[in-house]
PDB file of C-alpha atoms in Angstrom:
ATOM      1  CA  MET A  14     -16.683  48.921  25.527  1.00 46.00           C
ATOM      2  CA  GLU A  15     -19.591  48.007  23.235  1.00 46.00           C
ATOM      3  CA  HIS A  16     -19.921  51.605  22.000  1.00 51.00           C
ATOM      4  CA  ALA A  17     -16.186  51.883  21.297  1.00 49.00           C
ATOM      5  CA  GLN A  18     -16.195  48.567  19.454  1.00 48.00           C
ATOM      6  CA  ARG A  19     -19.112  49.730  17.291  1.00 51.00           C
ATOM      7  CA  GLN A  20     -17.241  52.917  16.367  1.00 53.00           C
ATOM      8  CA  ILE A  21     -14.171  50.906  15.346  1.00 47.00           C
ATOM      9  CA  GLU A  22     -16.287  48.647  13.174  1.00 47.00           C
ATOM     10  CA  MET A  23     -17.919  51.605  11.446  1.00 49.00           C
ATOM     11  CA  LYS A  24     -14.532  53.127  10.668  1.00 49.00           C
ATOM     12  CA  LEU A  25     -13.210  49.848   9.269  1.00 46.00           C
ATOM     13  CA  VAL A  26     -16.242  48.928   7.218  1.00 44.00           C
ATOM     14  CA  GLY A  27     -17.113  52.446   6.042  1.00 45.00           C
ATOM     15  CA  ARG A  28     -20.605  52.821   4.708  1.00 38.00           C
ATOM     16  CA  VAL A  29     -21.618  49.195   5.142  1.00 38.00           C
ATOM     17  CA  ARG A  30     -24.882  48.867   7.019  1.00 38.00           C
ATOM     18  CA  THR A  31     -24.475  47.259  10.442  1.00 37.00           C
ATOM     19  CA  SER A  32     -28.080  47.009  11.598  1.00 34.00           C
ATOM     20  CA  THR A  33     -28.271  43.239  11.036  1.00 35.00           C
ATOM     21  CA  PRO A  34     -25.213  41.368  12.280  1.00 36.00           C
ATOM     22  CA  PHE A  35     -24.562  38.014  10.660  1.00 38.00           C
ATOM     23  CA  ALA A  36     -23.018  36.235  13.638  1.00 38.00           C
ATOM     24  CA  ASN A  37     -26.143  34.775  15.244  1.00 38.00           C
ATOM     25  CA  PRO A  38     -27.956  33.440  12.139  1.00 38.00           C
ATOM     26  CA  PHE A  39     -25.018  31.431  10.893  1.00 40.00           C
ATOM     27  CA  CYS A  40     -23.198  30.207  13.955  1.00 42.00           C
ATOM     28  CA  GLY A  41     -23.846  29.963  17.665  1.00 51.00           C
ATOM     29  CA  ARG A  42     -21.051  31.344  19.808  1.00 59.00           C
ATOM     30  CA  ALA A  43     -20.579  28.081  21.667  1.00 74.00           C
ATOM     31  CA  ALA A  44     -19.854  26.253  18.413  1.00 82.00           C
ATOM     32  CA  GLY A  45     -17.226  28.761  17.253  1.00 83.00           C
ATOM     33  CA  PRO A  46     -14.133  27.203  18.887  1.00 89.00           C
ATOM     34  CA  TRP A  47     -15.112  23.725  17.706  1.00 91.00           C
ATOM     35  CA  LEU A  48     -15.550  24.892  14.121  1.00 92.00           C
ATOM     36  CA  VAL A  49     -12.129  26.562  14.195  1.00 92.00           C
ATOM     37  CA  LEU A  50     -10.638  23.379  15.651  1.00 92.00           C
ATOM     38  CA  ALA A  51     -12.233  21.316  12.878  1.00 93.00           C
ATOM     39  CA  ALA A  52     -10.690  23.650  10.298  1.00 93.00           C
ATOM     40  CA  ALA A  53      -7.260  23.285  11.910  1.00 90.00           C
ATOM     41  CA  MET A  54      -7.569  19.502  11.875  1.00 91.00           C
ATOM     42  CA  LEU A  55      -8.287  19.582   8.142  1.00 92.00           C
ATOM     43  CA  TRP A  56      -5.274  21.859   7.621  1.00 87.00           C
ATOM     44  CA  GLY A  57      -3.232  19.259   9.444  1.00 83.00           C
ATOM     45  CA  THR A  58      -3.748  16.876   6.510  1.00 85.00           C
ATOM     46  CA  THR A  59      -1.921  19.229   4.141  1.00 81.00           C
ATOM     47  CA  GLY A  60       1.610  18.022   4.865  1.00 75.00           C
ATOM     48  CA  THR A  61       0.743  14.345   4.459  1.00 77.00           C
ATOM     49  CA  ALA A  62      -1.131  15.060   1.227  1.00 82.00           C
ATOM     50  CA  GLN A  63       1.817  16.980  -0.200  1.00 78.00           C
ATOM     51  CA  ALA A  64       4.120  14.117   0.771  1.00 76.00           C
ATOM     52  CA  LEU A  65       1.975  11.823  -1.389  1.00 82.00           C
ATOM     53  CA  ALA A  66       2.088  14.190  -4.389  1.00 85.00           C
ATOM     54  CA  PRO A  67       4.323  13.425  -7.415  1.00 88.00           C
ATOM     55  CA  GLU A  68       7.995  14.335  -6.984  1.00 84.00           C
ATOM     56  CA  ALA A  69       7.810  16.859  -9.840  1.00 84.00           C
ATOM     57  CA  SER A  70       5.281  18.993  -7.948  1.00 84.00           C
ATOM     58  CA  THR A  71       6.396  22.223  -6.281  1.00 82.00           C
ATOM     59  CA  PRO A  72       4.980  23.943  -3.172  1.00 78.00           C
ATOM     60  CA  GLY A  73       4.200  27.126  -5.106  1.00 81.00           C
ATOM     61  CA  ALA A  74       2.259  25.309  -7.814  1.00 86.00           C
ATOM     62  CA  ILE A  75       0.371  23.267  -5.228  1.00 86.00           C
ATOM     63  CA  ALA A  76      -0.558  26.434  -3.306  1.00 86.00           C
ATOM     64  CA  ALA A  77      -1.860  28.157  -6.438  1.00 89.00           C
ATOM     65  CA  LEU A  78      -3.782  25.094  -7.637  1.00 91.00           C
ATOM     66  CA  ARG A  79      -5.375  24.317  -4.277  1.00 91.00           C
ATOM     67  CA  MET A  80      -6.546  27.928  -3.906  1.00 92.00           C
ATOM     68  CA  SER A  81      -7.925  27.920  -7.456  1.00 93.00           C
ATOM     69  CA  VAL A  82      -9.875  24.694  -6.910  1.00 94.00           C
ATOM     70  CA  ALA A  83     -11.162  25.937  -3.557  1.00 94.00           C
ATOM     71  CA  GLY A  84     -12.117  29.329  -4.961  1.00 93.00           C
ATOM     72  CA  LEU A  85     -14.069  27.821  -7.863  1.00 94.00           C
ATOM     73  CA  ALA A  86     -15.869  25.377  -5.565  1.00 94.00           C
ATOM     74  CA  LEU A  87     -16.827  28.027  -3.012  1.00 93.00           C
ATOM     75  CA  LEU A  88     -17.840  30.544  -5.677  1.00 91.00           C
ATOM     76  CA  SER A  89     -20.030  27.981  -7.437  1.00 91.00           C
ATOM     77  CA  GLY A  90     -21.797  27.210  -4.174  1.00 88.00           C
ATOM     78  CA  SER A  91     -22.380  30.882  -3.387  1.00 85.00           C
ATOM     79  CA  LEU A  92     -23.696  31.696  -6.861  1.00 84.00           C
ATOM     80  CA  TRP A  93     -25.988  28.663  -6.761  1.00 85.00           C
ATOM     81  CA  ARG A  94     -27.483  29.995  -3.503  1.00 79.00           C
ATOM     82  CA  GLY A  95     -27.732  33.515  -4.933  1.00 74.00           C
ATOM     83  CA  GLY A  96     -25.097  34.965  -2.597  1.00 65.00           C
ATOM     84  CA  ILE A  97     -22.396  37.626  -3.023  1.00 67.00           C
ATOM     85  CA  GLN A  98     -24.488  40.761  -3.462  1.00 67.00           C
ATOM     86  CA  LEU A  99     -21.883  43.392  -4.324  1.00 62.00           C
ATOM     87  CA  ARG A 100     -24.031  46.413  -3.436  1.00 66.00           C
ATOM     88  CA  SER A 101     -23.478  46.073   0.300  1.00 71.00           C
ATOM     89  CA  TRP A 102     -20.099  44.350   0.191  1.00 77.00           C
ATOM     90  CA  PRO A 103     -17.153  45.771   2.212  1.00 84.00           C
ATOM     91  CA  LEU A 104     -14.794  45.678  -0.756  1.00 85.00           C
ATOM     92  CA  TRP A 105     -11.592  46.946   0.824  1.00 89.00           C
ATOM     93  CA  ILE A 106     -11.803  44.467   3.709  1.00 91.00           C
ATOM     94  CA  THR A 107     -12.406  41.656   1.208  1.00 91.00           C
ATOM     95  CA  LEU A 108      -9.503  42.750  -0.992  1.00 93.00           C
ATOM     96  CA  SER A 109      -7.218  43.073   2.029  1.00 94.00           C
ATOM     97  CA  ALA A 110      -8.169  39.607   3.268  1.00 94.00           C
ATOM     98  CA  GLY A 111      -7.395  38.170  -0.172  1.00 93.00           C
ATOM     99  CA  VAL A 112      -4.028  39.923  -0.220  1.00 94.00           C
ATOM    100  CA  PHE A 113      -3.063  38.683   3.231  1.00 95.00           C
ATOM    101  CA  ILE A 114      -4.090  35.066   2.658  1.00 92.00           C
ATOM    102  CA  ALA A 115      -2.035  35.073  -0.548  1.00 90.00           C
ATOM    103  CA  LEU A 116       0.851  36.764   1.278  1.00 91.00           C
ATOM    104  CA  TYR A 117       0.665  34.110   3.984  1.00 89.00           C
ATOM    105  CA  GLN A 118       0.913  31.345   1.400  1.00 83.00           C
ATOM    106  CA  LEU A 119       3.866  32.981  -0.362  1.00 84.00           C
ATOM    107  CA  SER A 120       5.803  33.985   2.753  1.00 86.00           C
ATOM    108  CA  SER A 121       5.321  30.640   4.509  1.00 81.00           C
ATOM    109  CA  PHE A 122       6.641  28.694   1.504  1.00 77.00           C
ATOM    110  CA  TRP A 123       9.505  31.167   1.062  1.00 80.00           C
ATOM    111  CA  ALA A 124      10.425  30.910   4.748  1.00 79.00           C
ATOM    112  CA  MET A 125      10.423  27.114   4.642  1.00 73.00           C
ATOM    113  CA  ASN A 126      12.701  27.122   1.614  1.00 71.00           C
ATOM    114  CA  ALA A 127      15.062  29.640   3.234  1.00 73.00           C
ATOM    115  CA  THR A 128      15.294  28.374   6.807  1.00 71.00           C
ATOM    116  CA  GLY A 129      13.867  24.869   6.627  1.00 69.00           C
ATOM    117  CA  VAL A 130      10.411  23.438   7.222  1.00 66.00           C
ATOM    118  CA  ALA A 131      10.851  22.992  10.975  1.00 67.00           C
ATOM    119  CA  VAL A 132      12.129  26.489  11.816  1.00 73.00           C
ATOM    120  CA  GLY A 133       9.898  28.205   9.252  1.00 74.00           C
ATOM    121  CA  THR A 134       6.786  26.487  10.569  1.00 74.00           C
ATOM    122  CA  ILE A 135       7.478  27.075  14.257  1.00 77.00           C
ATOM    123  CA  VAL A 136       8.307  30.781  13.742  1.00 82.00           C
ATOM    124  CA  ALA A 137       5.263  31.413  11.554  1.00 83.00           C
ATOM    125  CA  MET A 138       2.786  29.443  13.663  1.00 81.00           C
ATOM    126  CA  GLY A 139       4.346  30.459  16.964  1.00 81.00           C
ATOM    127  CA  SER A 140       4.310  34.173  16.154  1.00 86.00           C
ATOM    128  CA  ALA A 141       0.752  34.206  14.759  1.00 89.00           C
ATOM    129  CA  PRO A 142      -0.992  33.975  18.192  1.00 89.00           C
ATOM    130  CA  VAL A 143       1.207  36.800  19.517  1.00 88.00           C
ATOM    131  CA  PHE A 144       0.306  39.016  16.557  1.00 91.00           C
ATOM    132  CA  ALA A 145      -3.346  38.052  16.976  1.00 90.00           C
ATOM    133  CA  GLY A 146      -3.286  39.058  20.645  1.00 89.00           C
ATOM    134  CA  LEU A 147      -1.755  42.414  19.730  1.00 89.00           C
ATOM    135  CA  LEU A 148      -4.354  42.986  17.009  1.00 88.00           C
ATOM    136  CA  ASP A 149      -7.135  42.099  19.431  1.00 85.00           C
ATOM    137  CA  TYR A 150      -5.846  44.798  21.766  1.00 85.00           C
ATOM    138  CA  LEU A 151      -5.194  47.437  19.095  1.00 86.00           C
ATOM    139  CA  VAL A 152      -8.478  46.989  17.217  1.00 83.00           C
ATOM    140  CA  TRP A 153     -10.939  45.905  19.910  1.00 78.00           C
ATOM    141  CA  HIS A 154      -9.086  47.414  22.906  1.00 80.00           C
ATOM    142  CA  ARG A 155      -9.358  44.186  24.849  1.00 77.00           C
ATOM    143  CA  THR A 156      -6.713  41.938  26.349  1.00 80.00           C
ATOM    144  CA  PRO A 157      -6.834  38.147  25.981  1.00 79.00           C
ATOM    145  CA  GLU A 158      -7.986  36.109  28.953  1.00 81.00           C
ATOM    146  CA  ARG A 159      -5.482  34.455  31.264  1.00 84.00           C
ATOM    147  CA  ARG A 160      -6.229  31.001  29.908  1.00 87.00           C
ATOM    148  CA  TRP A 161      -5.246  32.249  26.438  1.00 89.00           C
ATOM    149  CA  TYR A 162      -1.736  33.107  27.657  1.00 89.00           C
ATOM    150  CA  LEU A 163      -1.323  29.711  29.292  1.00 90.00           C
ATOM    151  CA  SER A 164      -2.729  27.769  26.356  1.00 89.00           C
ATOM    152  CA  THR A 165      -0.576  29.700  23.885  1.00 89.00           C
ATOM    153  CA  VAL A 166       2.572  28.958  25.884  1.00 90.00           C
ATOM    154  CA  LEU A 167       1.644  25.274  26.136  1.00 90.00           C
ATOM    155  CA  ALA A 168       0.906  24.993  22.417  1.00 88.00           C
ATOM    156  CA  PHE A 169       4.068  26.855  21.415  1.00 87.00           C
ATOM    157  CA  SER A 170       6.156  24.647  23.724  1.00 89.00           C
ATOM    158  CA  GLY A 171       4.622  21.560  22.165  1.00 87.00           C
ATOM    159  CA  CYS A 172       5.376  22.823  18.652  1.00 84.00           C
ATOM    160  CA  LEU A 173       8.926  23.611  19.748  1.00 84.00           C
ATOM    161  CA  LEU A 174       9.447  20.044  20.969  1.00 85.00           C
ATOM    162  CA  LEU A 175       8.162  18.712  17.655  1.00 81.00           C
ATOM    163  CA  MET A 176      10.591  20.983  15.806  1.00 77.00           C
ATOM    164  CA  LEU A 177      13.557  19.922  17.956  1.00 78.00           C
ATOM    165  CA  GLU A 178      12.727  16.272  17.399  1.00 75.00           C
ATOM    166  CA  SER A 179      12.740  16.745  13.637  1.00 67.00           C
ATOM    167  CA  GLY A 180      16.482  17.390  13.777  1.00 63.00           C
ATOM    168  CA  ASN A 181      16.241  19.613  10.696  1.00 60.00           C
ATOM    169  CA  LEU A 182      17.387  22.878  12.284  1.00 61.00           C
ATOM    170  CA  GLN A 183      18.570  25.407   9.753  1.00 65.00           C
ATOM    171  CA  VAL A 184      18.363  29.003  10.967  1.00 67.00           C
ATOM    172  CA  ASP A 185      18.519  31.739   8.359  1.00 73.00           C
ATOM    173  CA  GLY A 186      17.970  35.379   9.345  1.00 76.00           C
ATOM    174  CA  VAL A 187      16.023  36.341   6.227  1.00 83.00           C
ATOM    175  CA  GLY A 188      14.007  33.139   6.415  1.00 80.00           C
ATOM    176  CA  VAL A 189      13.051  33.836  10.039  1.00 83.00           C
ATOM    177  CA  LEU A 190      12.009  37.391   9.115  1.00 89.00           C
ATOM    178  CA  VAL A 191       9.834  36.114   6.275  1.00 87.00           C
ATOM    179  CA  ALA A 192       8.318  33.545   8.645  1.00 86.00           C
ATOM    180  CA  LEU A 193       7.356  36.408  10.952  1.00 90.00           C
ATOM    181  CA  VAL A 194       5.687  38.080   7.968  1.00 92.00           C
ATOM    182  CA  ALA A 195       3.759  34.842   7.445  1.00 89.00           C
ATOM    183  CA  GLY A 196       2.657  34.814  11.078  1.00 90.00           C
ATOM    184  CA  PHE A 197       1.490  38.426  10.914  1.00 94.00           C
ATOM    185  CA  SER A 198      -0.275  37.843   7.586  1.00 94.00           C
ATOM    186  CA  TYR A 199      -2.216  34.927   9.001  1.00 92.00           C
ATOM    187  CA  ALA A 200      -3.199  36.853  12.146  1.00 93.00           C
ATOM    188  CA  PHE A 201      -4.304  39.884  10.129  1.00 95.00           C
ATOM    189  CA  TYR A 202      -6.251  37.686   7.695  1.00 94.00           C
ATOM    190  CA  THR A 203      -8.081  36.211  10.676  1.00 93.00           C
ATOM    191  CA  LEU A 204      -8.965  39.679  11.967  1.00 92.00           C
ATOM    192  CA  LEU A 205     -10.270  40.757   8.546  1.00 93.00           C
ATOM    193  CA  MET A 206     -12.362  37.608   8.184  1.00 93.00           C
ATOM    194  CA  ALA A 207     -13.810  38.181  11.657  1.00 90.00           C
ATOM    195  CA  LEU A 208     -14.939  41.621  10.462  1.00 90.00           C
ATOM    196  CA  LEU A 209     -16.239  40.273   7.165  1.00 90.00           C
ATOM    197  CA  VAL A 210     -18.431  37.515   8.618  1.00 88.00           C
ATOM    198  CA  ARG A 211     -20.229  40.187  10.624  1.00 85.00           C
ATOM    199  CA  ARG A 212     -21.538  41.578   7.323  1.00 84.00           C
ATOM    200  CA  GLN A 213     -21.805  38.562   5.023  1.00 84.00           C
ATOM    201  CA  ALA A 214     -22.586  34.882   5.306  1.00 85.00           C
ATOM    202  CA  PRO A 215     -19.407  32.906   6.103  1.00 88.00           C
ATOM    203  CA  ALA A 216     -19.725  30.831   2.918  1.00 87.00           C
ATOM    204  CA  ASP A 217     -19.985  33.938   0.713  1.00 88.00           C
ATOM    205  CA  ALA A 218     -17.176  35.735   2.555  1.00 90.00           C
ATOM    206  CA  THR A 219     -14.927  32.693   2.234  1.00 92.00           C
ATOM    207  CA  ALA A 220     -15.729  32.324  -1.466  1.00 92.00           C
ATOM    208  CA  ALA A 221     -14.861  35.938  -2.258  1.00 91.00           C
ATOM    209  CA  VAL A 222     -11.621  36.006  -0.280  1.00 93.00           C
ATOM    210  CA  THR A 223     -10.430  32.607  -1.517  1.00 93.00           C
ATOM    211  CA  CYS A 224     -11.058  33.581  -5.147  1.00 93.00           C
ATOM    212  CA  LEU A 225      -9.042  36.758  -4.659  1.00 93.00           C
ATOM    213  CA  GLY A 226      -6.239  34.804  -3.007  1.00 93.00           C
ATOM    214  CA  ALA A 227      -6.224  32.385  -5.937  1.00 92.00           C
ATOM    215  CA  ILE A 228      -5.984  35.261  -8.419  1.00 93.00           C
ATOM    216  CA  PHE A 229      -3.035  36.740  -6.552  1.00 92.00           C
ATOM    217  CA  LEU A 230      -1.287  33.334  -6.565  1.00 90.00           C
ATOM    218  CA  LEU A 231      -1.846  32.551 -10.246  1.00 88.00           C
ATOM    219  CA  PRO A 232       1.567  33.992 -11.295  1.00 87.00           C
ATOM    220  CA  LEU A 233       3.161  31.047  -9.456  1.00 83.00           C
ATOM    221  CA  LEU A 234       1.824  28.760 -12.193  1.00 83.00           C
ATOM    222  CA  TRP A 235       3.402  30.668 -15.070  1.00 81.00           C
ATOM    223  CA  GLN A 236       6.871  29.272 -14.388  1.00 76.00           C
ATOM    224  CA  SER A 237       5.718  25.890 -13.104  1.00 81.00           C
ATOM    225  CA  ASP A 238       5.557  22.579 -14.905  1.00 84.00           C
ATOM    226  CA  VAL A 239       2.203  21.031 -14.009  1.00 85.00           C
ATOM    227  CA  GLN A 240       2.430  17.895 -16.141  1.00 88.00           C
ATOM    228  CA  TRP A 241       2.435  15.904 -12.910  1.00 89.00           C
ATOM    229  CA  LEU A 242      -1.300  16.648 -12.664  1.00 88.00           C
ATOM    230  CA  ALA A 243      -1.833  13.911 -15.257  1.00 87.00           C
ATOM    231  CA  GLU A 244      -0.730  11.331 -12.681  1.00 88.00           C
ATOM    232  CA  PRO A 245      -3.522   9.878 -10.501  1.00 88.00           C
ATOM    233  CA  ASN A 246      -1.889  10.887  -7.228  1.00 87.00           C
ATOM    234  CA  GLY A 247      -1.352  14.379  -8.641  1.00 89.00           C
ATOM    235  CA  TRP A 248      -4.948  15.343  -9.279  1.00 90.00           C
ATOM    236  CA  LEU A 249      -6.195  13.382  -6.272  1.00 92.00           C
ATOM    237  CA  VAL A 250      -3.889  15.383  -4.002  1.00 91.00           C
ATOM    238  CA  ILE A 251      -5.033  18.685  -5.546  1.00 92.00           C
ATOM    239  CA  LEU A 252      -8.695  17.720  -5.193  1.00 94.00           C
ATOM    240  CA  HIS A 253      -8.177  16.848  -1.531  1.00 93.00           C
ATOM    241  CA  LEU A 254      -6.188  20.000  -0.812  1.00 91.00           C
ATOM    242  CA  GLY A 255      -8.576  22.215  -2.759  1.00 92.00           C
ATOM    243  CA  LEU A 256     -11.948  20.833  -1.686  1.00 95.00           C
ATOM    244  CA  ILE A 257     -11.269  19.480   1.812  1.00 94.00           C
ATOM    245  CA  ALA A 258      -8.133  21.115   3.231  1.00 91.00           C
ATOM    246  CA  THR A 259      -8.941  24.561   1.776  1.00 92.00           C
ATOM    247  CA  ALA A 260     -12.571  25.103   0.718  1.00 94.00           C
ATOM    248  CA  LEU A 261     -14.230  23.186   3.553  1.00 95.00           C
ATOM    249  CA  SER A 262     -11.656  24.192   6.175  1.00 94.00           C
ATOM    250  CA  TYR A 263     -11.758  27.901   5.266  1.00 93.00           C
ATOM    251  CA  TRP A 264     -15.558  27.840   5.428  1.00 93.00           C
ATOM    252  CA  LEU A 265     -15.474  26.194   8.862  1.00 94.00           C
ATOM    253  CA  PHE A 266     -12.871  28.700  10.014  1.00 93.00           C
ATOM    254  CA  ALA A 267     -14.900  31.697   8.807  1.00 92.00           C
ATOM    255  CA  LYS A 268     -18.078  30.348  10.368  1.00 91.00           C
ATOM    256  CA  GLY A 269     -16.292  29.719  13.646  1.00 91.00           C
ATOM    257  CA  LEU A 270     -14.936  33.282  13.728  1.00 89.00           C
ATOM    258  CA  ALA A 271     -18.484  34.527  14.298  1.00 81.00           C
ATOM    259  CA  GLY A 272     -18.305  33.149  17.852  1.00 79.00           C
ATOM    260  CA  VAL A 273     -14.669  33.317  18.927  1.00 85.00           C
ATOM    261  CA  LYS A 274     -12.011  35.964  19.484  1.00 85.00           C
ATOM    262  CA  THR A 275      -9.285  36.463  16.909  1.00 86.00           C
ATOM    263  CA  SER A 276      -6.531  35.576  19.384  1.00 87.00           C
ATOM    264  CA  THR A 277      -8.326  32.422  20.529  1.00 89.00           C
ATOM    265  CA  ALA A 278      -8.986  31.316  16.947  1.00 90.00           C
ATOM    266  CA  VAL A 279      -5.324  31.635  15.954  1.00 90.00           C
ATOM    267  CA  THR A 280      -4.159  29.679  19.005  1.00 90.00           C
ATOM    268  CA  LEU A 281      -6.706  26.936  18.294  1.00 91.00           C
ATOM    269  CA  THR A 282      -5.232  26.479  14.826  1.00 88.00           C
ATOM    270  CA  LEU A 283      -2.056  25.220  16.481  1.00 87.00           C
ATOM    271  CA  ALA A 284      -3.925  21.922  16.427  1.00 88.00           C
ATOM    272  CA  GLU A 285      -2.634  21.692  12.863  1.00 84.00           C
ATOM    273  CA  PRO A 286       0.861  20.391  13.817  1.00 82.00           C
ATOM    274  CA  LEU A 287      -0.752  17.934  16.243  1.00 84.00           C
ATOM    275  CA  VAL A 288      -2.830  16.380  13.459  1.00 85.00           C
ATOM    276  CA  ALA A 289       0.046  16.586  10.974  1.00 80.00           C
ATOM    277  CA  THR A 290       2.378  14.750  13.362  1.00 80.00           C
ATOM    278  CA  LEU A 291      -0.167  12.023  14.094  1.00 83.00           C
ATOM    279  CA  LEU A 292      -0.771  11.510  10.372  1.00 81.00           C
ATOM    280  CA  GLY A 293       2.970  11.398   9.793  1.00 76.00           C
ATOM    281  CA  ILE A 294       3.216   8.579  12.324  1.00 77.00           C
ATOM    282  CA  LEU A 295       0.159   6.653  11.142  1.00 78.00           C
ATOM    283  CA  VAL A 296       0.416   7.174   7.364  1.00 74.00           C
ATOM    284  CA  VAL A 297       4.004   8.092   6.489  1.00 67.00           C
ATOM    285  CA  GLY A 298       5.582   5.807   9.098  1.00 69.00           C
ATOM    286  CA  GLU A 299       7.422   8.388  11.228  1.00 70.00           C
ATOM    287  CA  ARG A 300       8.605   7.337  14.693  1.00 76.00           C
ATOM    288  CA  MET A 301       6.796   8.185  17.918  1.00 79.00           C
ATOM    289  CA  THR A 302       9.483   9.259  20.374  1.00 83.00           C
ATOM    290  CA  LEU A 303       9.284  10.549  23.936  1.00 86.00           C
ATOM    291  CA  MET A 304       9.851  14.144  22.805  1.00 86.00           C
ATOM    292  CA  VAL A 305       7.126  13.851  20.167  1.00 85.00           C
ATOM    293  CA  SER A 306       4.752  12.398  22.757  1.00 88.00           C
ATOM    294  CA  CYS A 307       5.457  15.297  25.132  1.00 89.00           C
ATOM    295  CA  GLY A 308       4.973  17.829  22.351  1.00 87.00           C
ATOM    296  CA  LEU A 309       1.648  16.333  21.331  1.00 88.00           C
ATOM    297  CA  ALA A 310       0.511  16.203  24.954  1.00 91.00           C
ATOM    298  CA  LEU A 311       1.300  19.908  25.466  1.00 91.00           C
ATOM    299  CA  ILE A 312      -0.622  20.939  22.345  1.00 90.00           C
ATOM    300  CA  PHE A 313      -3.558  18.739  23.350  1.00 90.00           C
ATOM    301  CA  ALA A 314      -3.581  20.275  26.837  1.00 92.00           C
ATOM    302  CA  ALA A 315      -3.616  23.763  25.321  1.00 90.00           C
ATOM    303  CA  LEU A 316      -6.601  22.898  23.136  1.00 90.00           C
ATOM    304  CA  VAL A 317      -8.527  21.375  26.032  1.00 90.00           C
ATOM    305  CA  LEU A 318      -7.863  24.494  28.108  1.00 88.00           C
ATOM    306  CA  LEU A 319      -9.205  26.785  25.388  1.00 85.00           C
ATOM    307  CA  LEU A 320     -12.175  24.644  24.410  1.00 84.00           C
ATOM    308  CA  PHE A 321     -13.580  23.589  27.751  1.00 81.00           C
ATOM    309  CA  SER A 322     -12.673  26.624  29.829  1.00 64.00           C
ATOM    310  CA  GLY A 323     -14.454  28.803  27.316  1.00 50.00           C
ATOM    311  CA  THR A 324     -17.752  26.911  27.207  1.00 44.00           C
ATOM    312  CA  LYS A 325     -19.078  28.505  30.374  1.00 45.00           C
ATOM    313  CA  ARG A 326     -18.991  32.003  28.913  1.00 42.00           C
ATOM    314  CA  PRO A 327     -19.302  32.937  25.255  1.00 40.00           C
ATOM    315  CA  ALA A 328     -16.443  34.842  23.719  1.00 40.00           C
ATOM    316  CA  GLU A 329     -16.787  38.478  22.926  1.00 41.00           C
ATOM    317  CA  SER A 330     -17.065  39.409  19.329  1.00 40.00           C
TER     318      SER A 330
END
């Protein structure tokens, strides 16, 4: 298994030297799931932050601006440390990761506009762990553990209950298809980042990929009116989304990938709707109903199953 995995890595990375893996220096395996969970919790603040943005703001403009702020912040940090040495950089993996994170942003927003936030979110987030499990098998030739299947079902069921409680059910065929594209894009981005952090420091890998994603999203600003940035809540929201919910969270996610399987990482990020729902109740004033409580409990149970069942044995990488 180890020999086959090494051959796959060499084919994917090409001529990149693999004698010194980067997983152990930057992140212990036991910490990996917790770092991914922390990233998901920060992502969970995105919806509440956008709800506090000026009414004139648009999802596309917010996505482009948050990626730009995050990319500049991460790049500045990497350059200050003397990182990003292009001589030994796996360029095509980095470019592909940038393309897929930008594609995820575009397709998720498009899906939500076409088929509604509830359906778009549940299809994209619910399909991502399935795609991740398939990619784990196709690339690494390994099947997820039994607890992954159970935790994924629990988390998906919890998300489904949250969607049903929202009452905003608008099913559009094209929107559902685009949401599936979003789920696949996110899963494939995770796989590429898992490969990249084996060769580069997580902070440098995150900086490069985020900058590329920001470049690919810049066209969204050309037709957008960003005068709302002059309002205090406008630039405060962008700073939070860019620095905390994107730069910091993407760095935590990349660092955590050094010690956790792709499929497990994607399932752990289903903590995002749990945090988003709790913030909606505590900050926005949404109601806590029985169905919401059951949904949150299922997602929490899934996370506990993944986190604490996996501490006895480190995940393969």
